[in-house]
Tab-separated table of C-alpha atoms and ligand atoms in Angstrom:
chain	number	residue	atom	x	y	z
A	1	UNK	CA	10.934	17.957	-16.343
A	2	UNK	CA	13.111	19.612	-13.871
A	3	UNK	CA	16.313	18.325	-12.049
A	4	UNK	CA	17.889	19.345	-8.598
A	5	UNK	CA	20.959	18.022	-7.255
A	6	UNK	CA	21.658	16.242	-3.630
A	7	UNK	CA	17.799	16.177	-2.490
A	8	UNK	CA	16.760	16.095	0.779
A	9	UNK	CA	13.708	13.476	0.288
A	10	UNK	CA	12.313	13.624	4.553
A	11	UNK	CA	9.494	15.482	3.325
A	12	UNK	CA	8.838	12.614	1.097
A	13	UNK	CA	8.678	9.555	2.281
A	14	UNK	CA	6.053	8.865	5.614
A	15	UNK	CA	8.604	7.310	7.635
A	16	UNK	CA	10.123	10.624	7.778
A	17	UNK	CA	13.723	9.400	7.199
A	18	UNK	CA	16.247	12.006	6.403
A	19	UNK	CA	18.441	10.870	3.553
A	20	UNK	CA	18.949	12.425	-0.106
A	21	UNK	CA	19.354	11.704	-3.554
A	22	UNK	CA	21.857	12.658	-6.152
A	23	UNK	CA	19.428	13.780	-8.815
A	24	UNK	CA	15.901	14.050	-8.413
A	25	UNK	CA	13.600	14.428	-11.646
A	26	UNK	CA	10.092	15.263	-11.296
A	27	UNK	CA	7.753	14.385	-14.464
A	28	UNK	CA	4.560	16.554	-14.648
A	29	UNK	CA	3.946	15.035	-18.238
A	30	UNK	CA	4.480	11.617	-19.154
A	31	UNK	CA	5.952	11.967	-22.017
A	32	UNK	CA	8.794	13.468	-20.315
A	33	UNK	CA	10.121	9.892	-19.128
A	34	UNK	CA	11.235	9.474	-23.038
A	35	UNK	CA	14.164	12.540	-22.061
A	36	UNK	CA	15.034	10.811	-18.753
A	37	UNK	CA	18.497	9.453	-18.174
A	38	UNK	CA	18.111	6.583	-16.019
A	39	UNK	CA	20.890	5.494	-14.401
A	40	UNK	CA	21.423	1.678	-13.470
A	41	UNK	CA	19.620	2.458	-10.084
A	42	UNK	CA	16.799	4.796	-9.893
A	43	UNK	CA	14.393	5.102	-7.458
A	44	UNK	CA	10.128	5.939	-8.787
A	45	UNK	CA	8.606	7.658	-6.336
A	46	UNK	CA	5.313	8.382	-5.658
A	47	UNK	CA	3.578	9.351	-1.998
A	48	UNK	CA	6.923	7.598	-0.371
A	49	UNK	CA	4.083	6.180	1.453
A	50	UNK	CA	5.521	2.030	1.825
A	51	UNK	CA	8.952	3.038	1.495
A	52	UNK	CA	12.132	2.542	3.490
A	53	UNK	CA	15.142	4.584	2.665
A	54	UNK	CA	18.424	3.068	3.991
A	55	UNK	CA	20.788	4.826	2.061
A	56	UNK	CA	21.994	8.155	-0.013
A	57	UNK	CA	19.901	7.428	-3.292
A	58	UNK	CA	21.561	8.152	-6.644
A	59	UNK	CA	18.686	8.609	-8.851
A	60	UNK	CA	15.004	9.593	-7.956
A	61	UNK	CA	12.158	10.121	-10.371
A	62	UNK	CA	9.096	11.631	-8.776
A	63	UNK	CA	5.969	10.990	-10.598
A	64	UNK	CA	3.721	14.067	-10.160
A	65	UNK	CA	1.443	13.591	-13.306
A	66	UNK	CA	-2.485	14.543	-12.223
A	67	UNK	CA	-5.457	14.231	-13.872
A	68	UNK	CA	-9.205	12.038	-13.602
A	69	UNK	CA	-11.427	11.276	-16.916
A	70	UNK	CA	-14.091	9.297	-17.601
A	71	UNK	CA	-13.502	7.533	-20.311
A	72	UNK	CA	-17.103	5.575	-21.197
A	73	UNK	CA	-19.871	4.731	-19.042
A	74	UNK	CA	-23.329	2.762	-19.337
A	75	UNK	CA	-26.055	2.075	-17.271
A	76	UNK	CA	-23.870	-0.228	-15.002
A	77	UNK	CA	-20.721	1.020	-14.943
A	78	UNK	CA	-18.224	4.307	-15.457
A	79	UNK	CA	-14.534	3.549	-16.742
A	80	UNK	CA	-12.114	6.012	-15.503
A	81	UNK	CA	-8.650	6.598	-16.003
A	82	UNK	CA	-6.444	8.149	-13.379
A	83	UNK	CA	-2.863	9.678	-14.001
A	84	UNK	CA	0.041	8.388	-12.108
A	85	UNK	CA	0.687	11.274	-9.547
A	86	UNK	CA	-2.764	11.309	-8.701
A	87	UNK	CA	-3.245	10.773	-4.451
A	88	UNK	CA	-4.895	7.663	-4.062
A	89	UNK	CA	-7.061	9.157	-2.143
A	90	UNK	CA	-8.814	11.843	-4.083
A	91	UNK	CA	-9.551	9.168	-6.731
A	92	UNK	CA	-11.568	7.157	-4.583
A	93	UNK	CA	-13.291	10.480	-2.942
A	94	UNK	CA	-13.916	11.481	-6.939
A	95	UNK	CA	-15.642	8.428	-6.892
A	96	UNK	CA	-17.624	8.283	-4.353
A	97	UNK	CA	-18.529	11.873	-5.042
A	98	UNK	CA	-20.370	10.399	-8.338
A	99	UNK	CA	-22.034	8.146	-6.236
A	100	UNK	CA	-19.536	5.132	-7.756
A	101	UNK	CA	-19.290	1.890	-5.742
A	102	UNK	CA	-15.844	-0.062	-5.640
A	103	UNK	CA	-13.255	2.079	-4.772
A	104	UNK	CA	-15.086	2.846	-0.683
A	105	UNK	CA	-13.518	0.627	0.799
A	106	UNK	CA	-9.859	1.854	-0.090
A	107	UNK	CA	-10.810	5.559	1.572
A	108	UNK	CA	-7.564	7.068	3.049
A	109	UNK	CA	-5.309	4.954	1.697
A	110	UNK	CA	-1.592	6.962	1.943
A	111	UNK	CA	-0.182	7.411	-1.941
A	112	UNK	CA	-0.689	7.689	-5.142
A	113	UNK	CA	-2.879	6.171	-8.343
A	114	UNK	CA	0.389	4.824	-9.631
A	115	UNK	CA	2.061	2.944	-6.748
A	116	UNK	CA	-1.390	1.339	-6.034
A	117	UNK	CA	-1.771	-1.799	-8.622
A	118	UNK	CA	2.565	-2.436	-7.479
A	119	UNK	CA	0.795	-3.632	-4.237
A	120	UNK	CA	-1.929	-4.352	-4.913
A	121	UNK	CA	-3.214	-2.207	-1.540
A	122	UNK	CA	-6.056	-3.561	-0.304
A	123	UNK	CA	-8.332	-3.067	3.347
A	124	UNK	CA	-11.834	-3.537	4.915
A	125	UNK	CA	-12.564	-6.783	2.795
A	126	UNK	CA	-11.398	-4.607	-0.904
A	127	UNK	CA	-8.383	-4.814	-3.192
A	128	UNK	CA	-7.577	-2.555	-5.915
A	129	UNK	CA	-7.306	-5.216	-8.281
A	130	UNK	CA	-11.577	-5.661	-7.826
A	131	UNK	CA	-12.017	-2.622	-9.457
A	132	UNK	CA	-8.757	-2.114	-11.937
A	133	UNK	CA	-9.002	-2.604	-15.579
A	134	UNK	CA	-6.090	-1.923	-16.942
A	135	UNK	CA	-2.657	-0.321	-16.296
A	136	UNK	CA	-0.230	1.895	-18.613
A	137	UNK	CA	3.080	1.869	-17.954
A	138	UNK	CA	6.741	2.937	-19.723
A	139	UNK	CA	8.795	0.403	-20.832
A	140	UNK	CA	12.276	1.773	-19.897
A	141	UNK	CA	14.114	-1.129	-22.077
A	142	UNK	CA	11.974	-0.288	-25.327
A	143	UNK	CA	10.582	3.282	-24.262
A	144	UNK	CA	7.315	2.423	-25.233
A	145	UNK	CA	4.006	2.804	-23.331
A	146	UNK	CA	2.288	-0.776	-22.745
A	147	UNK	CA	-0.950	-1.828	-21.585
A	148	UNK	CA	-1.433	-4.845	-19.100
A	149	UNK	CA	-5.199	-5.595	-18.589
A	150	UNK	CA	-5.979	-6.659	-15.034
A	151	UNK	CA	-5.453	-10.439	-16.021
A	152	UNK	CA	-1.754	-9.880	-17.141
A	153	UNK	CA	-1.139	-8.151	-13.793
A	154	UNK	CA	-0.977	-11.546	-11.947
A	155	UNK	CA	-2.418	-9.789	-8.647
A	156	UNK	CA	-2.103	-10.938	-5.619
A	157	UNK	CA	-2.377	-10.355	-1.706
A	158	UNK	CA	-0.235	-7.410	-1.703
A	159	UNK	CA	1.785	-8.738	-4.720
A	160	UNK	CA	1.583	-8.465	-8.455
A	161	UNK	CA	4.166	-8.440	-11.969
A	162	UNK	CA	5.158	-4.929	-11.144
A	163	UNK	CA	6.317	-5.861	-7.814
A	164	UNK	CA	8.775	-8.420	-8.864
A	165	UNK	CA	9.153	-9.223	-12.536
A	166	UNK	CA	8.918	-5.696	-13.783
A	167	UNK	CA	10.835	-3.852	-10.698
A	168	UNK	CA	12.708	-1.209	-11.943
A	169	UNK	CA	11.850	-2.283	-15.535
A	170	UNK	CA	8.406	-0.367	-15.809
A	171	UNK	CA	7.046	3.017	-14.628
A	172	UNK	CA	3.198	2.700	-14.282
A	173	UNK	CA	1.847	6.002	-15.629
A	174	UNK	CA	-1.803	5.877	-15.199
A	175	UNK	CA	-4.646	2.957	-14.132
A	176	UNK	CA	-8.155	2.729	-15.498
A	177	UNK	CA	-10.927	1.486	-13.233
A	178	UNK	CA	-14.175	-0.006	-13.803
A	179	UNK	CA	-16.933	0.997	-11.067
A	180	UNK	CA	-20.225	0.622	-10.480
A	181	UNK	CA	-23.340	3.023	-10.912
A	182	UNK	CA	-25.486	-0.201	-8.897
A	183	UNK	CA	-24.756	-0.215	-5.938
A	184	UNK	CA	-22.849	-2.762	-4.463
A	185	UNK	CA	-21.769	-2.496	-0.581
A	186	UNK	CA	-19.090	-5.061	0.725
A	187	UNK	CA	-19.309	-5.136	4.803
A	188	UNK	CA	-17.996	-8.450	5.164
A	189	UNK	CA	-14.753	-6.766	7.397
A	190	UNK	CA	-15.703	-7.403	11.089
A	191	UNK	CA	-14.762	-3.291	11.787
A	192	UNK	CA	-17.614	-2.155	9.001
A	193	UNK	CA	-20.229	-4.934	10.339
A	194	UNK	CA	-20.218	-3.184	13.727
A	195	UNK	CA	-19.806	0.249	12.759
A	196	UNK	CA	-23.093	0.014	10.668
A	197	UNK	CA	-25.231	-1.972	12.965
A	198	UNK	CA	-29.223	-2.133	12.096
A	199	UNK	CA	-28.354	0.746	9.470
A	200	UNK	CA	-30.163	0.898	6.633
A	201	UNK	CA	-29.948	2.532	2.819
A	202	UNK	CA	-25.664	2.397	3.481
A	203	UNK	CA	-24.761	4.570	0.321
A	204	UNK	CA	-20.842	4.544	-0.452
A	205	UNK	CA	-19.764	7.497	0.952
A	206	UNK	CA	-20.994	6.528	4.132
A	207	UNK	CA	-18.606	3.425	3.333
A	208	UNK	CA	-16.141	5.858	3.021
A	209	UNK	CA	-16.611	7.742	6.243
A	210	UNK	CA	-16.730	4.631	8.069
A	211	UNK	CA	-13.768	3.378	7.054
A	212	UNK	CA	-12.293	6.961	7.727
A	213	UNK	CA	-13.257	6.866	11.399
A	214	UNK	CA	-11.966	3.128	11.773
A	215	UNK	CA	-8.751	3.859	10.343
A	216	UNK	CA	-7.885	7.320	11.797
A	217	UNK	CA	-8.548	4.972	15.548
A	218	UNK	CA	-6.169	2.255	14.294
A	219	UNK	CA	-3.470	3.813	11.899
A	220	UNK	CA	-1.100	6.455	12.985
A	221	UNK	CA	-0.994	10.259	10.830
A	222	UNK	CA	1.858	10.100	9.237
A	223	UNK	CA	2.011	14.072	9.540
A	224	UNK	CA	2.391	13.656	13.287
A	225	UNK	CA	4.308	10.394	13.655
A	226	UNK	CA	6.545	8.702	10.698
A	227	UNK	CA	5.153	5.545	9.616
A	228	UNK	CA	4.793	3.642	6.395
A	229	UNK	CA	1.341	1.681	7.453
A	230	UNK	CA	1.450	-1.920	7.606
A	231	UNK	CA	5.390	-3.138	8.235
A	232	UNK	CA	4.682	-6.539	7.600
A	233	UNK	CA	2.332	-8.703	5.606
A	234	UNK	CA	0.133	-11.209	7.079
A	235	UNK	CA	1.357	-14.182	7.742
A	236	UNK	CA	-0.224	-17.278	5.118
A	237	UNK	CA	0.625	-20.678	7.068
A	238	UNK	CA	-0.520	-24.387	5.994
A	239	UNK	CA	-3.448	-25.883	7.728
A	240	UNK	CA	-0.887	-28.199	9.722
A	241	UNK	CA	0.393	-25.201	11.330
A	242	UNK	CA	-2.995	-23.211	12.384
A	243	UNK	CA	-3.933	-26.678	14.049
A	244	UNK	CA	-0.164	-26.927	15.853
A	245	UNK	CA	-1.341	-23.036	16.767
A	246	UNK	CA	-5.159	-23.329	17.317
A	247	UNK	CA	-3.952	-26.057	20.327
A	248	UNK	CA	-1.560	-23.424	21.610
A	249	UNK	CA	-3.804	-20.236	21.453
A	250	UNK	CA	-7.513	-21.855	20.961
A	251	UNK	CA	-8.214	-17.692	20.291
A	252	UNK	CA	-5.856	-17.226	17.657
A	253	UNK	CA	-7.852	-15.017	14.598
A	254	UNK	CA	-7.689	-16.560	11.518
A	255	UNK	CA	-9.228	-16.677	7.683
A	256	UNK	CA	-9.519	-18.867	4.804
A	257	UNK	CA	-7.038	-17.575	2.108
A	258	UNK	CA	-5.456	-18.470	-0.848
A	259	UNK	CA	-2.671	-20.723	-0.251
A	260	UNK	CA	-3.836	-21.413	3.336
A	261	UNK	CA	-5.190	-19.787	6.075
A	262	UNK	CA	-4.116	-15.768	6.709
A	263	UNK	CA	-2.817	-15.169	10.618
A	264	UNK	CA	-2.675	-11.293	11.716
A	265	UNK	CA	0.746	-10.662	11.981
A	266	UNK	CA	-0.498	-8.057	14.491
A	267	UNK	CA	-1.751	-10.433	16.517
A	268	UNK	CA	1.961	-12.670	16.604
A	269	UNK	CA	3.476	-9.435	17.244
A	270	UNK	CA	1.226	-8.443	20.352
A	271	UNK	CA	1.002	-11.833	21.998
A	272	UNK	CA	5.225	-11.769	21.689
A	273	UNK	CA	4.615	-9.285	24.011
A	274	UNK	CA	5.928	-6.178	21.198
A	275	UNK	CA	3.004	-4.121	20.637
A	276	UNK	CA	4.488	-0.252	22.078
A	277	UNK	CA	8.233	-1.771	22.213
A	278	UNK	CA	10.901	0.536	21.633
A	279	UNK	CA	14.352	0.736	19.881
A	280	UNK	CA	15.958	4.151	19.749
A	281	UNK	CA	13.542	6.463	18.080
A	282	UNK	CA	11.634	3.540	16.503
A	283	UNK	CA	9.302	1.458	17.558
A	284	UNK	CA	6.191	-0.487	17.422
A	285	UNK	CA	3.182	1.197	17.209
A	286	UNK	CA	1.294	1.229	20.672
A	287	UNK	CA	-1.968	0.997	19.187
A	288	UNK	CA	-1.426	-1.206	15.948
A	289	UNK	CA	1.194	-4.048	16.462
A	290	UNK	CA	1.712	-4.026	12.281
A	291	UNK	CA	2.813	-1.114	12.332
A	292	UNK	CA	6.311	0.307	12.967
A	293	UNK	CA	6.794	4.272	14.165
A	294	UNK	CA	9.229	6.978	13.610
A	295	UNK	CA	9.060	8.133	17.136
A	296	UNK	CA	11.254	10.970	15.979
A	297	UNK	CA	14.509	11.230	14.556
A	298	UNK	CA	14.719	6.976	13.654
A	299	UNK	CA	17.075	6.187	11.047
A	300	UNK	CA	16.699	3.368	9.041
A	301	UNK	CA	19.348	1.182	10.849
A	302	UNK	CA	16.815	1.274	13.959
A	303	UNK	CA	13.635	0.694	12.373
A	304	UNK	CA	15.495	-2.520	10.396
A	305	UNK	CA	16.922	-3.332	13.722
A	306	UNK	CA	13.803	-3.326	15.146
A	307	UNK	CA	11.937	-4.931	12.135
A	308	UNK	CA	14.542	-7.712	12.581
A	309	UNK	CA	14.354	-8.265	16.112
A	310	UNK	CA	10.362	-8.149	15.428
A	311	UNK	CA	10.447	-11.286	12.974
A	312	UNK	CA	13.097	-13.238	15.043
A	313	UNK	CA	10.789	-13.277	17.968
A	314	UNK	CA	7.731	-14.172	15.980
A	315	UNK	CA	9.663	-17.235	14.739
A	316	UNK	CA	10.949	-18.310	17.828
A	317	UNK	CA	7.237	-18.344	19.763
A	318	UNK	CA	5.387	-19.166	16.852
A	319	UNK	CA	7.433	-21.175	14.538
A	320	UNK	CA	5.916	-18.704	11.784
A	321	UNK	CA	8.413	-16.571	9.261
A	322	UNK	CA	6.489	-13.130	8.708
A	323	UNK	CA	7.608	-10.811	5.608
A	324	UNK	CA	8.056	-7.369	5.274
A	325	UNK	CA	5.517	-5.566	3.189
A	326	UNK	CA	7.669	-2.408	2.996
A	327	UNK	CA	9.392	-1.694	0.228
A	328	UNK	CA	13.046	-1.366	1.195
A	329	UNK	CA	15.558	0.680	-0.629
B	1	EPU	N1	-4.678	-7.311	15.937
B	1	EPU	C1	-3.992	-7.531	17.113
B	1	EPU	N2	-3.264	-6.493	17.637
B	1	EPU	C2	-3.205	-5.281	17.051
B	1	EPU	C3	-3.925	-5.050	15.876
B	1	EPU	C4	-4.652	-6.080	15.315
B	1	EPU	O1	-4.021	-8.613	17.680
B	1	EPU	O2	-2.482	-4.410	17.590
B	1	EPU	C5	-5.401	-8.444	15.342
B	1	EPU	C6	-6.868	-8.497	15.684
B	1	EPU	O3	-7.236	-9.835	15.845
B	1	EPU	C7	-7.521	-7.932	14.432
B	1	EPU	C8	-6.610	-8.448	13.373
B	1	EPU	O4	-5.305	-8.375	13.930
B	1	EPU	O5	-8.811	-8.421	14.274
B	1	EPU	C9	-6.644	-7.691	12.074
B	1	EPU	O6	-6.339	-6.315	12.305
B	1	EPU	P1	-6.806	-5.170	11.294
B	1	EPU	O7	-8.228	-5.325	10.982
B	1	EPU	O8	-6.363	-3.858	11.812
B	1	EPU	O9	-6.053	-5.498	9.933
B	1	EPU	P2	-4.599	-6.068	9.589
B	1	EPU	O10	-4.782	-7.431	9.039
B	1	EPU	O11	-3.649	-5.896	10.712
B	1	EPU	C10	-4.781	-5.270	7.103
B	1	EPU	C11	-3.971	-4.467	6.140
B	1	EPU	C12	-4.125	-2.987	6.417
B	1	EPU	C13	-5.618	-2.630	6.329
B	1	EPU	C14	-6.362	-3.486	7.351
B	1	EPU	C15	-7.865	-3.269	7.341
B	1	EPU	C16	-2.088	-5.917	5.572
B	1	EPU	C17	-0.607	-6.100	5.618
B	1	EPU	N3	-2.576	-4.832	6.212
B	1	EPU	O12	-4.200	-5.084	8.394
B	1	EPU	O13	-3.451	-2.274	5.381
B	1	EPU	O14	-5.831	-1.251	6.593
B	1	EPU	O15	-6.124	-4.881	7.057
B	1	EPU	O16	-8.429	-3.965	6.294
B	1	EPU	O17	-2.781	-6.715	4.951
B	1	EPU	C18	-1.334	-1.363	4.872
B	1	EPU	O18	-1.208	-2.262	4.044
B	1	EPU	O19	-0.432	-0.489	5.017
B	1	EPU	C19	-2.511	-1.320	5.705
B	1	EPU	C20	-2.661	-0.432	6.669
């Protein structure tokens, strides 16, 4: 475990906000959480990758644990357990590496193992609770390390316990998975349809690539331009209200989803007339309407300004309250 005082965190979050923390503890072993402190409001941090820092933080534990191993395998499938502090991404290229299917459709995902199941992050047709089987985590009340299999996660489009119930309660501290040796492609998403074509004998890492090139077109590098991917979640409205819209914008996108039908809040946000607008040194991204930009120098007051002003308009055209999927802190 080791400690520094008054932190500068820029470097770590992806939205590039300059703020700092009183005391910052980074964990390499997990067993070091049984000597932290924790005060009445700490902050876990992992990639800082869906994170919003509004304020001078008082107490930041950064979760750097690593390590991949399989744990059992048969013909079918390989169970693997993933540390914490591992980056998303170089579990699912692991994976793919082995020639696993499951986790190729969540390539290049910003963040780590741990903050993944919180979210339940999800793209091109996948979510990480298809292929999770369980998750550790510290009970900071008891100081005991607990096991939730993927039913007792309650998962859901970008949701799950850890996100509410368990906030600040819980440090995850490592996630098992469950992939497959058979292979099993999912090219349902519109974007992977296309890209693919007549192609035949689609193994997963050309899943992987694909979704690589799609999302490096779409999503801005966070090294060049402070973002935290998608700002908002997509909006979930009642039949009633796609037919009030479908009569208003006969090409409004939608899809079946649970508890309704699922609206691209990129698409409210672009037809408001938003997509590339601009307040102080944040904005919304020019060539993804979901997400908002660090154009350089943005505090947090402007992007919530702007995040604000965003949501307000979308209600006023649409009649439709969208929610931010950032966490905000
Ligand atoms: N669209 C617009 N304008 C835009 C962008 C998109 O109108 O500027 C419309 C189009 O109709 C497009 C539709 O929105 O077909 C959907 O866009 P996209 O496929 O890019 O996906 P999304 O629904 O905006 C979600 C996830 C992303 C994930 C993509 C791809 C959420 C909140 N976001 O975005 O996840 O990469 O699907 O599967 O569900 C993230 O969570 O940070 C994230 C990047």
């Amino acid at each position: 475990m080791k400690i520094e005082k008054n932190k500068i965190l820029t470097s770590l979050n992806t939205f590039k906000i300059k703020e700092y923390c009183e005391e910052f503890i980074k964990i390499e072993d997990k067993k070091e959480l049984l000597n932290v402190d924790f005060t009445d409001d700490f902050l876990i941090l992992g990639g800082g990758s869906n994170l919003l820092i509004t304020k001078r933080l008082k107490q930041v534990i950064f979760l750097q644990t690593k390590g991949i191993k399989i744990i059992s395998e048969t013909s079918d499938d390989m169970i693997i357990k993933v540390e914490a502090g591992e980056e998303w991404d170089h579990f699912v290229k692991y994976s793919v590496d082995k020639n696993l299917y499951g986790a190729e459709n969540l390539s290049f995902i910003p963040g780590t193992v741990g903050a993944a199941p919180i979210q339940n992050i999800g793209a091109y047709g996948a979510e990480a609770k298809d292929i999770i089987q369980d998750v550790e985590f510290f009970n900071i009340t008891t100081k005991q390390f607990e096991v939730f299999e993927n039913k007792k996660c309650n998962f859901e489009y970008r949701s799950s316990i850890f996100k509410y119930e368990l906030k600040n309660k819980i440090i995850i501290t490592s996630v098992t998975f469950k992939l497959s040796k058979l292979k099993k492609l999912n090219l349902q998403y519109g974007g992977l349809t296309q890209y693919f074509g007549e192609k035949k004998n689609i193994t997963s890492i050309d899943v992987r690539d694909a979704v690589i090139a799609i999302r490096e077109t779409k999503l801005p590098n966070t090294d060049i331009i402070g973002n935290s991917g998608s700002f908002f979640k997509n909006a979930i409205v009642p039949e009633q209200k796609l037919c009030e819209l479908k009569a208003k914008y006969p090409n409004i996108p939608f899809f079946k989803a649970a508890g309704g039908f699922k609206i691209p809040t990129a698409w409210l946000i672009e037809k408001a007339g938003l997509k590339g607008f601009k307040h102080g040194n944040a904005g919304v991204y020019n060539k993804h309407a979901l997400i908002l930009v660090n154009h350089g120098g943005a505090t947090a007051q402007e992007i919530l300004y702007l995040s604000d002003y965003v949501e307000n308009k979308v209600f006023e055209l649409f009649g439709v309250r969208i929610n931010k999927e950032v966490n905000i802190v």
